Amino acid sequence: MRVFIVGLGLIGGSLGLALRDHELADEIWGAELNEERASEALQLGLADRIVPFEEGVAAADLTILATPVDTIPLLAIKALNRIGERGVVADMGSTKSELCEVIAQHARRDRFVATHPMWGTEYSGPSAAVHGAFTGRTVVLCEGDRSAPDALALVERIFRTLDAPMIYMEAEEHDLHTAYVSHISHITSFALANTVLEKEREDRHIFDLAGGGFESTVRLAKSSADTWIPILMGNKYNVLDVLREHIHQLQLIRHMIERDDREGLREMIDRANSIRRIIQ
Amino acid sequence: MRVFIVGLGLIGGSLGLALRDHELADEIWGAELNEERASEALQLGLADRIVPFEEGVAAADLTILATPVDTIPLLAIKALNRIGERGVVADMGSTKSELCEVIAQHARRDRFVATHPMWGTEYSGPSAAVHGAFTGRTVVLCEGDRSAPDALALVERIFRTLDAPMIYMEAEEHDLHTAYVSHISHITSFALANTVLEKEREDRHIFDLAGGGFESTVRLAKSSADTWIPILMGNKYNVLDVLREHIHQLQLIRHMIERDDREGLREMIDRANSIRRIIQ
């Protein structure tokens, strides 16, 4: 199988490595507009060769779109316009509603598989690609009933080989859920980093004590603007709903501390502790 | 050396293990009011025997207070009242201003060493104690100039042996800094957990996609109310200042998303990215 990966950064590059490591592809072609990143990707073995978008799509059995989410809907249409008879196109994006709306009426909609592997790190670009990505991490397949059975099966085979559990959802449900369990975490990390960096202007030693707890809550603040602005804007209304609720929760805590409301704090913390059900 | 540890939970218990592992104590005595926890601590080898507070303090070369921070000031006074000629008392608490104020005029103030090892996990109780704690983690020594040189040297020797870098601060500075780099992280985690748990009432599958990023930002929400209410209340004014600033940062982000202000979001994320200077 010849796989064509558009965008050889963290996600696309790691997928290239995974496909090779698990012998899921005979040939991996890539597209990368930035020349420096293109030669870096080749050097790192993320793809065998770099080809123009049109050439790659026409020649590939499977085209993977792994670019920032705001570029995916248009690339999806252009890819569907050019694939061969049995060609399949899948994306790796973190938002799905706009994408699924844009491709909905395309004559070849059934060759597309809307895919979101719930894996990532706070790093980006070809050098961020790692072996072993995706393994054990949930993959969301959106609107699977709109994909042809053979197209869906091809994507399922890849992630089954990578030992990634699959879950099936509508696009709207996906975007709501990712707002709660992924997008808001990035916003709180950005805000926490800036809260302390703001203080550093007047107190240069504020980070001297930064340790494990701080690191884990602020780690995602290293994530790139190029990746995250399109995600936050592409999922704007869900993200705003969650953000309003999150600010509300913080204001409740603030009022409890102001009023020495230890009872309220205890209920609040006991409730938060039940997150143990979810994460080990 | 005989060390007496008051409170054999996460911190006191881990210190007991560390003292034994590094042959820093010949005998470890402990105090633990709750009988179940006391026998658990003995079973886990966190201490050789459990004795009443008065007996332990009088017989020990070094008394360690590792109880919730709101109980420490009074225990510090009671311990200083009863120690032998060359006895030393140290605490392990996360807040220091009230403690240092309370002991300031005690006739034996110089036998006390205000100590905060910046280590912890989200677990609590004797069973949370682990080997290898504190190693490589910063320890803050507050008001070291108010401690007798031999008392300070004893505590320094322990943490030097554990390879924990030491840093010296006034109590007020310590409480301000820990509000920024530790206490606020716990608040954001509690709030984030409750934001998503709140949503779970209407949408039972909201956690199906919870993955790595969510886990790292919400991990601290498993921390116990018994530990954290005293810390948040004991550092109330610093915590409220940081919390107000943090809510302000979140509101800025919310307004940028509402207004499609991509420029503003880019500046905000680029600024947050500079946290890379601090955490690797």
Coordinates of C-alpha atoms in Angstrom, one line a residue:
Chain A
M1 CA 0.0 0.0 0.0
R2 CA 1.2 3.5 -0.8
V3 CA 0.3 6.1 1.8
F4 CA 0.5 9.8 1.2
I5 CA 0.8 12.0 4.3
V6 CA 0.0 15.7 3.9
G7 CA 1.9 17.5 6.7
L8 CA 4.9 15.7 8.3
G9 CA 4.8 17.3 11.7
L10 CA 4.1 15.8 15.1
I11 CA 1.0 13.8 14.0
G12 CA 1.8 13.1 10.3
G13 CA 5.4 12.3 11.0
S14 CA 4.6 10.0 13.9
L15 CA 2.0 8.2 11.8
G16 CA 4.7 7.7 9.1
L17 CA 7.0 6.1 11.6
A18 CA 4.2 3.9 13.0
L19 CA 3.1 2.7 9.5
R20 CA 6.7 1.8 8.7
D21 CA 7.4 0.2 12.1
H22 CA 4.3 -2.0 11.7
E23 CA 4.8 -2.7 8.0
L24 CA 1.5 -1.2 7.2
A25 CA 2.7 0.6 4.1
D26 CA 5.1 -0.3 1.3
E27 CA 5.7 3.2 0.4
I28 CA 5.2 6.5 2.3
W29 CA 5.1 9.7 0.3
G30 CA 4.7 13.0 2.0
A31 CA 3.8 16.6 1.2
E32 CA 5.4 19.5 3.1
L33 CA 5.2 23.0 1.7
N34 CA 8.1 24.4 3.9
E35 CA 11.4 23.2 2.3
E36 CA 13.3 23.1 5.5
R37 CA 10.7 20.9 7.2
A38 CA 10.5 18.8 4.0
S39 CA 14.2 17.9 4.1
E40 CA 14.1 17.5 7.9
A41 CA 11.3 15.0 7.4
L42 CA 13.2 13.0 4.8
Q43 CA 16.3 13.0 6.9
L44 CA 14.3 11.7 9.9
G45 CA 12.8 8.9 7.7
L46 CA 9.2 10.1 8.2
A47 CA 8.6 9.6 4.4
D48 CA 10.4 8.1 1.5
R49 CA 9.9 11.1 -0.8
I50 CA 8.2 14.5 -0.9
V51 CA 5.8 15.0 -3.8
P52 CA 3.3 17.8 -4.7
F53 CA -0.2 17.4 -3.3
E54 CA -1.9 16.6 -6.6
E55 CA 0.7 13.9 -7.5
G56 CA 0.5 12.3 -4.1
V57 CA -3.2 12.1 -3.9
A58 CA -3.6 10.7 -7.4
A59 CA -1.0 8.0 -6.8
A60 CA -1.8 6.9 -3.2
D61 CA -4.1 4.2 -1.9
L62 CA -4.5 6.2 1.3
T63 CA -4.1 10.0 1.7
I64 CA -3.7 11.3 5.3
L65 CA -4.4 14.9 6.1
A66 CA -2.3 15.9 9.1
T67 CA -2.2 19.7 8.8
P68 CA -3.6 22.4 11.1
V69 CA -7.4 21.8 11.4
D70 CA -8.4 25.1 9.6
T71 CA -6.7 23.8 6.4
I72 CA -8.3 20.4 6.4
P73 CA -11.8 21.0 5.0
L74 CA -10.5 22.5 1.7
L75 CA -7.7 19.9 1.4
A76 CA -10.3 17.2 2.0
I77 CA -12.4 18.5 -1.0
K78 CA -9.3 18.8 -3.2
A79 CA -8.1 15.3 -2.3
L80 CA -11.6 13.8 -2.9
N81 CA -11.6 15.5 -6.3
R82 CA -8.4 13.8 -7.3
I83 CA -8.2 10.3 -5.8
G84 CA -8.3 7.2 -7.8
E85 CA -11.2 4.9 -8.0
R86 CA -10.4 3.0 -4.8
G87 CA -8.5 5.8 -3.1
V88 CA -9.2 6.7 0.6
V89 CA -8.7 10.0 2.3
A90 CA -8.6 10.4 6.1
D91 CA -7.7 13.3 8.3
M92 CA -6.2 13.4 11.8
G93 CA -7.7 16.6 13.0
S94 CA -9.0 17.6 16.5
T95 CA -12.2 19.2 15.3
K96 CA -14.7 17.6 13.0
S97 CA -18.0 19.5 12.6
E98 CA -16.9 22.0 9.9
L99 CA -15.0 19.3 8.0
C100 CA -17.9 16.9 8.0
E101 CA -20.3 19.7 6.9
V102 CA -18.0 20.8 4.1
I103 CA -17.6 17.3 2.6
A104 CA -21.2 16.2 3.2
Q105 CA -22.4 16.7 -0.3
H106 CA -19.3 15.7 -2.2
A107 CA -19.9 13.0 -4.8
R108 CA -17.2 10.9 -3.3
R109 CA -17.9 11.5 0.4
D110 CA -17.8 7.8 1.1
R111 CA -14.1 7.6 0.3
F112 CA -13.4 9.9 3.3
V113 CA -12.9 8.6 6.9
A114 CA -13.0 11.4 9.6
T115 CA -10.4 10.2 12.1
H116 CA -9.0 11.6 15.4
P117 CA -6.3 9.7 17.2
M118 CA -6.4 11.1 20.7
W119 CA -2.6 11.3 21.0
G120 CA -0.2 14.2 21.0
T121 CA 2.6 15.9 22.8
E122 CA 3.3 19.6 23.5
Y123 CA 5.9 19.6 20.7
S124 CA 5.5 20.2 17.0
G125 CA 7.2 19.9 13.6
P126 CA 9.0 16.9 12.0
S127 CA 11.5 16.7 14.9
A128 CA 8.6 16.1 17.3
A129 CA 7.6 12.8 15.5
V130 CA 8.2 9.8 17.7
H131 CA 8.0 6.0 17.4
G132 CA 5.3 4.3 19.3
A133 CA 2.7 7.1 19.0
F134 CA -1.0 6.2 19.0
T135 CA -0.5 2.8 20.6
G136 CA -3.0 2.3 23.4
R137 CA -4.7 5.7 22.8
T138 CA -8.3 6.0 21.7
V139 CA -9.1 6.9 18.1
V140 CA -12.4 8.5 17.3
L141 CA -14.0 7.7 14.0
C142 CA -16.7 10.2 13.1
E143 CA -19.7 9.6 10.9
G144 CA -18.4 6.1 10.1
D145 CA -21.7 5.3 8.5
R146 CA -21.0 8.0 5.8
S147 CA -17.8 6.1 4.8
A148 CA -17.7 3.2 2.4
P149 CA -17.2 -0.1 4.3
D150 CA -13.8 -0.8 2.6
A151 CA -12.6 2.8 3.3
L152 CA -13.5 2.5 7.0
A153 CA -12.0 -0.9 7.2
L154 CA -8.7 0.3 5.9
V155 CA -8.4 3.0 8.6
E156 CA -9.6 0.5 11.3
R157 CA -7.0 -2.0 10.2
I158 CA -4.2 0.5 10.7
F159 CA -5.3 1.5 14.3
R160 CA -6.2 -2.1 15.2
T161 CA -2.6 -3.0 14.3
L162 CA -1.4 -0.1 16.5
D163 CA -3.4 -1.4 19.4
A164 CA -5.5 1.8 19.5
P165 CA -9.1 1.3 20.8
M166 CA -11.6 2.8 18.4
I167 CA -14.7 4.7 19.3
Y168 CA -17.5 5.9 17.0
M169 CA -19.3 9.2 17.2
E170 CA -21.1 11.9 15.3
A171 CA -19.0 15.0 14.5
E172 CA -20.9 17.3 16.8
E173 CA -20.6 15.0 19.7
H174 CA -16.9 14.6 19.1
D175 CA -16.3 18.4 19.1
L176 CA -18.3 18.8 22.3
H177 CA -16.4 16.0 24.1
T178 CA -13.0 17.2 22.9
A179 CA -13.8 20.7 24.2
Y180 CA -14.2 19.2 27.7
V181 CA -11.4 16.6 27.8
S182 CA -8.7 18.2 25.6
H183 CA -9.2 21.8 24.5
I184 CA -10.0 23.3 27.9
S185 CA -6.9 21.6 29.4
H186 CA -4.8 23.6 26.9
I187 CA -6.5 26.8 27.8
T188 CA -6.0 26.4 31.5
S189 CA -2.3 25.6 30.9
F190 CA -1.8 28.6 28.7
A191 CA -3.5 30.8 31.4
L192 CA -1.6 29.3 34.3
A193 CA 1.7 29.8 32.5
N194 CA 0.8 33.4 31.8
T195 CA -0.4 34.0 35.4
V196 CA 3.0 33.1 36.7
L197 CA 5.0 34.7 33.9
E198 CA 3.1 37.9 34.5
K199 CA 4.3 37.8 38.2
E200 CA 7.8 37.1 37.1
R201 CA 8.0 40.7 35.7
E202 CA 8.1 42.0 39.3
D203 CA 9.6 39.0 41.1
R204 CA 12.3 37.3 39.1
H205 CA 12.6 34.4 41.5
I206 CA 9.0 33.3 41.3
F207 CA 9.9 30.1 39.4
D208 CA 12.7 29.0 41.8
L209 CA 10.3 26.6 43.5
A210 CA 8.4 25.3 40.4
G211 CA 8.2 21.6 40.8
G212 CA 6.2 18.5 39.8
G213 CA 2.7 19.7 40.4
F214 CA 3.3 22.9 38.6
E215 CA 5.0 21.1 35.7
S216 CA 2.2 18.7 35.1
T217 CA -0.5 21.4 35.1
V218 CA 1.5 23.7 32.9
R219 CA 3.1 21.3 30.5
L220 CA 0.6 21.8 27.7
A221 CA 1.4 25.5 27.7
K222 CA 4.3 24.6 25.5
S223 CA 1.9 23.7 22.7
S224 CA 2.2 25.6 19.4
A225 CA 0.0 28.5 18.4
D226 CA -0.1 27.2 14.8
T227 CA -1.8 24.0 16.0
W228 CA -4.0 25.5 18.7
I229 CA -5.5 28.7 17.3
P230 CA -7.3 26.8 14.5
I231 CA -8.6 24.2 17.0
L232 CA -9.9 26.8 19.5
M233 CA -11.5 28.9 16.7
G234 CA -12.8 25.8 14.9
N235 CA -14.5 24.6 18.0
K236 CA -15.4 28.1 19.2
Y237 CA -18.9 27.7 20.6
N238 CA -18.1 24.5 22.6
V239 CA -14.9 25.9 23.8
L240 CA -16.6 29.1 25.0
D241 CA -19.3 27.0 26.9
V242 CA -16.7 25.0 28.7
L243 CA -14.5 28.0 29.4
R244 CA -17.5 29.9 30.9
E245 CA -18.3 26.9 33.2
H246 CA -14.6 26.6 34.1
I247 CA -14.4 30.3 35.1
H248 CA -17.6 29.8 37.1
Q249 CA -16.0 26.9 39.0
L250 CA -13.0 29.0 39.8
Q251 CA -15.1 31.9 41.0
L252 CA -17.0 29.5 43.3
I253 CA -13.7 28.4 44.8
R254 CA -12.6 32.1 45.1
H255 CA -15.8 33.0 47.0
M256 CA -15.4 30.0 49.3
I257 CA -11.8 31.0 50.2
E258 CA -12.9 34.7 50.7
R259 CA -15.7 33.6 53.1
D260 CA -13.6 31.0 55.0
D261 CA -16.2 28.5 53.8
R262 CA -14.4 25.3 54.8
E263 CA -17.5 23.2 54.4
G264 CA -17.9 24.4 50.8
L265 CA -14.3 23.8 50.0
R266 CA -14.5 20.3 51.5
E267 CA -17.6 19.5 49.3
M268 CA -15.8 21.0 46.3
I269 CA -12.6 18.9 46.8
D270 CA -14.5 15.7 47.7
R271 CA -16.4 16.1 44.4
A272 CA -13.2 16.8 42.5
N273 CA -11.6 13.7 44.1
S274 CA -14.2 11.5 42.3
I275 CA -12.1 12.1 39.2
R276 CA -10.2 9.1 40.5
R277 CA -12.9 7.0 38.9
I278 CA -11.7 8.3 35.5
I279 CA -7.9 8.6 35.8
Q280 CA -5.7 6.2 37.6
Chain B
M1 CA 20.1 9.7 66.1
R2 CA 16.5 9.2 67.2
V3 CA 14.0 10.9 65.0
F4 CA 10.4 11.4 66.0
I5 CA 8.0 12.0 63.2
V6 CA 4.6 13.5 64.0
G7 CA 2.1 12.4 61.3
L8 CA 3.1 9.3 59.3
G9 CA 1.2 10.1 56.1
L10 CA 2.5 10.9 52.6
I11 CA 5.2 13.3 53.8
G12 CA 6.1 12.0 57.2
G13 CA 6.0 8.4 56.1
S14 CA 8.1 9.0 53.1
L15 CA 10.6 10.9 55.3
G16 CA 10.7 7.9 57.6
L17 CA 11.6 5.6 54.7
A18 CA 14.2 8.0 53.4
L19 CA 15.9 8.4 56.8
R20 CA 16.1 4.6 57.1
D21 CA 17.2 4.0 53.5
H22 CA 20.0 6.6 53.8
E23 CA 21.0 5.4 57.4
L24 CA 20.3 8.9 58.7
A25 CA 18.5 7.7 61.8
D26 CA 19.2 4.9 64.2
E27 CA 15.7 4.9 65.6
I28 CA 12.5 6.3 64.1
W29 CA 9.6 6.9 66.4
G30 CA 6.3 8.2 65.2
A31 CA 3.1 9.7 66.5
E32 CA -0.2 9.0 64.8
L33 CA -3.5 9.7 66.6
N34 CA -5.7 7.5 64.4
E35 CA -5.2 3.9 65.5
E36 CA -5.8 2.4 62.1
R37 CA -3.2 4.7 60.4
A38 CA -0.8 4.0 63.3
S39 CA -0.8 0.2 62.8
E40 CA -0.7 0.7 59.0
A41 CA 2.4 2.9 59.5
L42 CA 4.1 0.3 61.6
Q43 CA 3.3 -2.5 59.2
L44 CA 4.7 -0.5 56.3
G45 CA 7.9 0.1 58.3
L46 CA 7.5 3.9 58.4
A47 CA 8.5 4.0 62.0
D48 CA 9.9 1.5 64.6
R49 CA 7.3 2.4 67.3
I50 CA 4.4 4.7 67.9
V51 CA 4.6 6.8 71.1
P52 CA 2.6 9.7 72.5
F53 CA 3.6 13.2 71.4
E54 CA 5.1 14.3 74.8
E55 CA 7.2 11.2 75.1
G56 CA 8.5 11.3 71.5
V57 CA 9.5 15.0 71.7
A58 CA 11.3 14.6 75.0
A59 CA 13.3 11.6 73.8
A60 CA 14.1 12.6 70.2
D61 CA 17.2 14.4 68.8
L62 CA 15.0 15.6 66.0
T63 CA 11.2 16.0 65.9
I64 CA 9.6 16.4 62.5
L65 CA 6.1 17.9 62.3
A66 CA 4.4 16.4 59.2
T67 CA 0.7 17.1 60.0
P68 CA -1.8 19.3 58.1
V69 CA -0.5 22.9 58.1
D70 CA -3.2 24.3 60.4
T71 CA -2.1 22.1 63.2
I72 CA 1.6 22.9 62.9
P73 CA 2.0 26.2 64.8
L74 CA 0.5 24.9 68.0
L75 CA 2.4 21.6 67.8
A76 CA 5.6 23.6 67.2
I77 CA 5.1 25.6 70.4
K78 CA 4.3 22.4 72.4
A79 CA 7.3 20.6 70.9
L80 CA 9.7 23.5 71.7
N81 CA 8.3 23.6 75.3
R82 CA 9.4 20.0 75.8
I83 CA 12.5 19.2 73.8
G84 CA 15.8 18.4 75.5
E85 CA 18.7 20.8 75.6
R86 CA 20.1 20.0 72.1
G87 CA 16.8 18.9 70.6
V88 CA 15.7 20.2 67.2
V89 CA 12.2 20.6 65.8
A90 CA 11.4 21.0 62.1
D91 CA 8.2 21.1 60.2
M92 CA 7.4 19.9 56.6
G93 CA 4.5 22.3 55.9
S94 CA 3.5 24.1 52.7
T95 CA 2.8 27.5 54.4
K96 CA 5.1 29.3 56.7
S97 CA 4.0 32.9 57.7
E98 CA 1.7 32.0 60.5
L99 CA 4.0 29.3 61.8
C100 CA 7.0 31.7 61.9
E101 CA 4.9 34.4 63.5
V102 CA 3.6 32.1 66.2
I103 CA 7.1 30.8 67.2
A104 CA 8.9 34.1 66.8
Q105 CA 9.1 35.0 70.5
H106 CA 9.5 31.5 71.9
A107 CA 12.5 31.3 74.2
R108 CA 13.8 28.3 72.2
R109 CA 13.0 29.6 68.7
D110 CA 16.5 28.9 67.6
R111 CA 15.9 25.1 68.0
F112 CA 13.2 25.2 65.2
V113 CA 14.0 24.9 61.5
A114 CA 11.1 25.9 59.2
T115 CA 11.4 23.4 56.3
H116 CA 9.4 22.8 53.2
P117 CA 10.5 20.0 50.9
M118 CA 8.8 20.7 47.5
W119 CA 7.8 17.2 46.9
G120 CA 4.4 15.4 47.1
T121 CA 1.9 13.3 45.2
E122 CA -1.8 13.5 44.9
Y123 CA -2.2 10.6 47.4
S124 CA -2.3 10.7 51.2
G125 CA -2.1 8.6 54.3
P126 CA 0.6 6.0 55.4
S127 CA 0.0 3.9 52.3
A128 CA 1.0 6.9 50.1
A129 CA 4.5 6.9 51.6
V130 CA 7.2 6.0 49.0
H131 CA 10.9 5.3 48.9
G132 CA 13.0 7.8 47.0
A133 CA 10.9 10.8 47.9
F134 CA 12.5 14.3 48.1
T135 CA 15.6 13.2 46.1
G136 CA 16.4 15.9 43.6
R137 CA 13.5 18.1 44.7
T138 CA 14.1 21.6 46.1
V139 CA 13.8 22.1 49.9
V140 CA 13.0 25.6 51.2
L141 CA 14.5 26.6 54.5
C142 CA 12.7 29.6 55.9
E143 CA 14.2 32.2 58.3
G144 CA 17.4 30.1 58.6
D145 CA 19.1 33.0 60.4
R146 CA 16.6 32.5 63.3
S147 CA 17.7 28.9 63.8
A148 CA 20.8 27.9 65.8
P149 CA 23.7 26.9 63.4
D150 CA 23.8 23.3 64.7
A151 CA 20.0 22.9 64.3
L152 CA 20.0 24.3 60.8
A153 CA 23.1 22.1 60.0
L154 CA 21.2 19.0 61.1
V155 CA 18.3 19.5 58.7
E156 CA 20.7 20.5 55.9
R157 CA 22.7 17.3 56.4
I158 CA 19.6 15.3 55.9
F159 CA 18.5 16.9 52.7
R160 CA 22.1 17.1 51.4
T161 CA 22.3 13.3 51.8
L162 CA 19.0 13.0 50.0
D163 CA 20.5 15.1 47.1
A164 CA 17.8 17.7 47.5
P165 CA 19.0 21.2 46.6
M166 CA 18.3 23.8 49.3
I167 CA 17.0 27.3 49.0
Y168 CA 16.7 30.0 51.7
M169 CA 13.8 32.4 52.0
E170 CA 11.8 34.5 54.4
A171 CA 8.4 33.1 55.3
E172 CA 6.4 35.7 53.5
E173 CA 8.4 35.2 50.3
H174 CA 7.9 31.5 50.6
D175 CA 4.1 31.7 50.9
L176 CA 3.9 34.1 48.0
H177 CA 6.0 31.9 45.8
T178 CA 4.2 28.6 46.7
A179 CA 0.9 30.3 46.0
Y180 CA 2.1 30.8 42.4
V181 CA 3.9 27.6 41.7
S182 CA 2.0 25.1 43.8
H183 CA -1.3 26.2 45.4
I184 CA -2.9 27.6 42.2
S185 CA -2.1 24.4 40.3
H186 CA -4.2 22.5 42.8
I187 CA -7.1 25.0 42.5
T188 CA -7.1 24.8 38.7
S189 CA -7.0 21.0 38.8
F190 CA -10.0 20.9 41.3
A191 CA -11.9 23.4 39.1
L192 CA -11.1 21.5 35.9
A193 CA -12.2 18.2 37.4
N194 CA -15.5 19.7 38.6
T195 CA -16.1 21.4 35.2
V196 CA -16.1 18.1 33.4
L197 CA -17.8 16.2 36.2
E198 CA -20.6 18.8 36.1
K199 CA -21.0 18.1 32.4
E200 CA -21.1 14.3 33.1
R201 CA -24.5 14.7 34.8
E202 CA -26.1 15.3 31.5
D203 CA -23.6 13.5 29.2
R204 CA -22.4 10.3 30.7
H205 CA -19.9 9.6 27.9
I206 CA -18.0 12.9 28.4
F207 CA -14.9 11.1 29.8
D208 CA -14.7 8.5 27.0
L209 CA -12.0 10.5 25.3
A210 CA -10.1 11.7 28.3
G211 CA -6.4 11.1 27.5
G212 CA -2.9 12.3 28.3
G213 CA -3.3 16.0 28.2
F214 CA -6.4 15.9 30.4
E215 CA -4.8 13.5 32.9
S216 CA -1.8 15.7 33.4
T217 CA -3.8 18.9 34.0
V218 CA -6.3 17.2 36.3
R219 CA -4.0 14.8 38.2
L220 CA -3.7 17.1 41.3
A221 CA -7.5 17.0 41.7
K222 CA -7.1 13.7 43.4
S223 CA -5.4 15.6 46.3
S224 CA -7.0 15.3 49.7
A225 CA -9.3 17.9 51.4
D226 CA -7.6 17.3 54.8
T227 CA -4.3 18.5 53.4
W228 CA -5.4 21.2 51.0
I229 CA -8.1 23.2 52.9
P230 CA -5.6 24.2 55.6
I231 CA -3.1 25.2 53.0
L232 CA -5.5 27.3 51.0
M233 CA -6.9 28.9 54.1
G234 CA -3.5 29.3 55.7
N235 CA -2.2 31.2 52.6
K236 CA -5.5 32.9 51.9
Y237 CA -4.5 36.3 50.8
N238 CA -1.7 35.2 48.4
V239 CA -3.9 32.4 47.0
L240 CA -6.7 34.9 46.4
D241 CA -4.3 37.3 44.6
V242 CA -3.1 34.6 42.3
L243 CA -6.6 33.2 41.7
R244 CA -7.9 36.6 40.7
E245 CA -5.0 37.0 38.3
H246 CA -5.6 33.5 36.9
I247 CA -9.4 34.2 36.4
H248 CA -8.4 37.4 34.7
Q249 CA -6.1 35.5 32.2
L250 CA -8.9 33.1 31.4
Q251 CA -11.3 36.0 30.8
L252 CA -8.8 37.6 28.4
I253 CA -8.6 34.3 26.5
R254 CA -12.4 34.0 26.5
H255 CA -12.8 37.5 25.0
M256 CA -10.2 36.8 22.4
I257 CA -12.0 33.6 21.3
E258 CA -15.4 35.5 21.3
R259 CA -14.0 38.3 19.1
D260 CA -12.1 35.9 16.8
D261 CA -9.0 37.7 17.9
R262 CA -6.3 35.4 16.3
E263 CA -3.6 38.0 16.8
G264 CA -4.3 38.2 20.5
L265 CA -4.4 34.4 20.8
R266 CA -1.1 34.1 19.0
E267 CA 0.5 36.7 21.4
M268 CA -1.0 34.9 24.4
I269 CA 0.2 31.4 23.3
D270 CA 3.6 32.7 22.2
R271 CA 4.0 34.3 25.7
A272 CA 2.8 31.1 27.4
N273 CA 5.3 29.0 25.3
S274 CA 8.1 30.9 27.0
I275 CA 7.4 28.6 30.0
R276 CA 9.8 26.3 28.1
R277 CA 12.6 28.3 29.7
I278 CA 11.4 27.0 33.1
I279 CA 10.2 23.5 32.5
Q280 CA 11.9 21.0 30.2

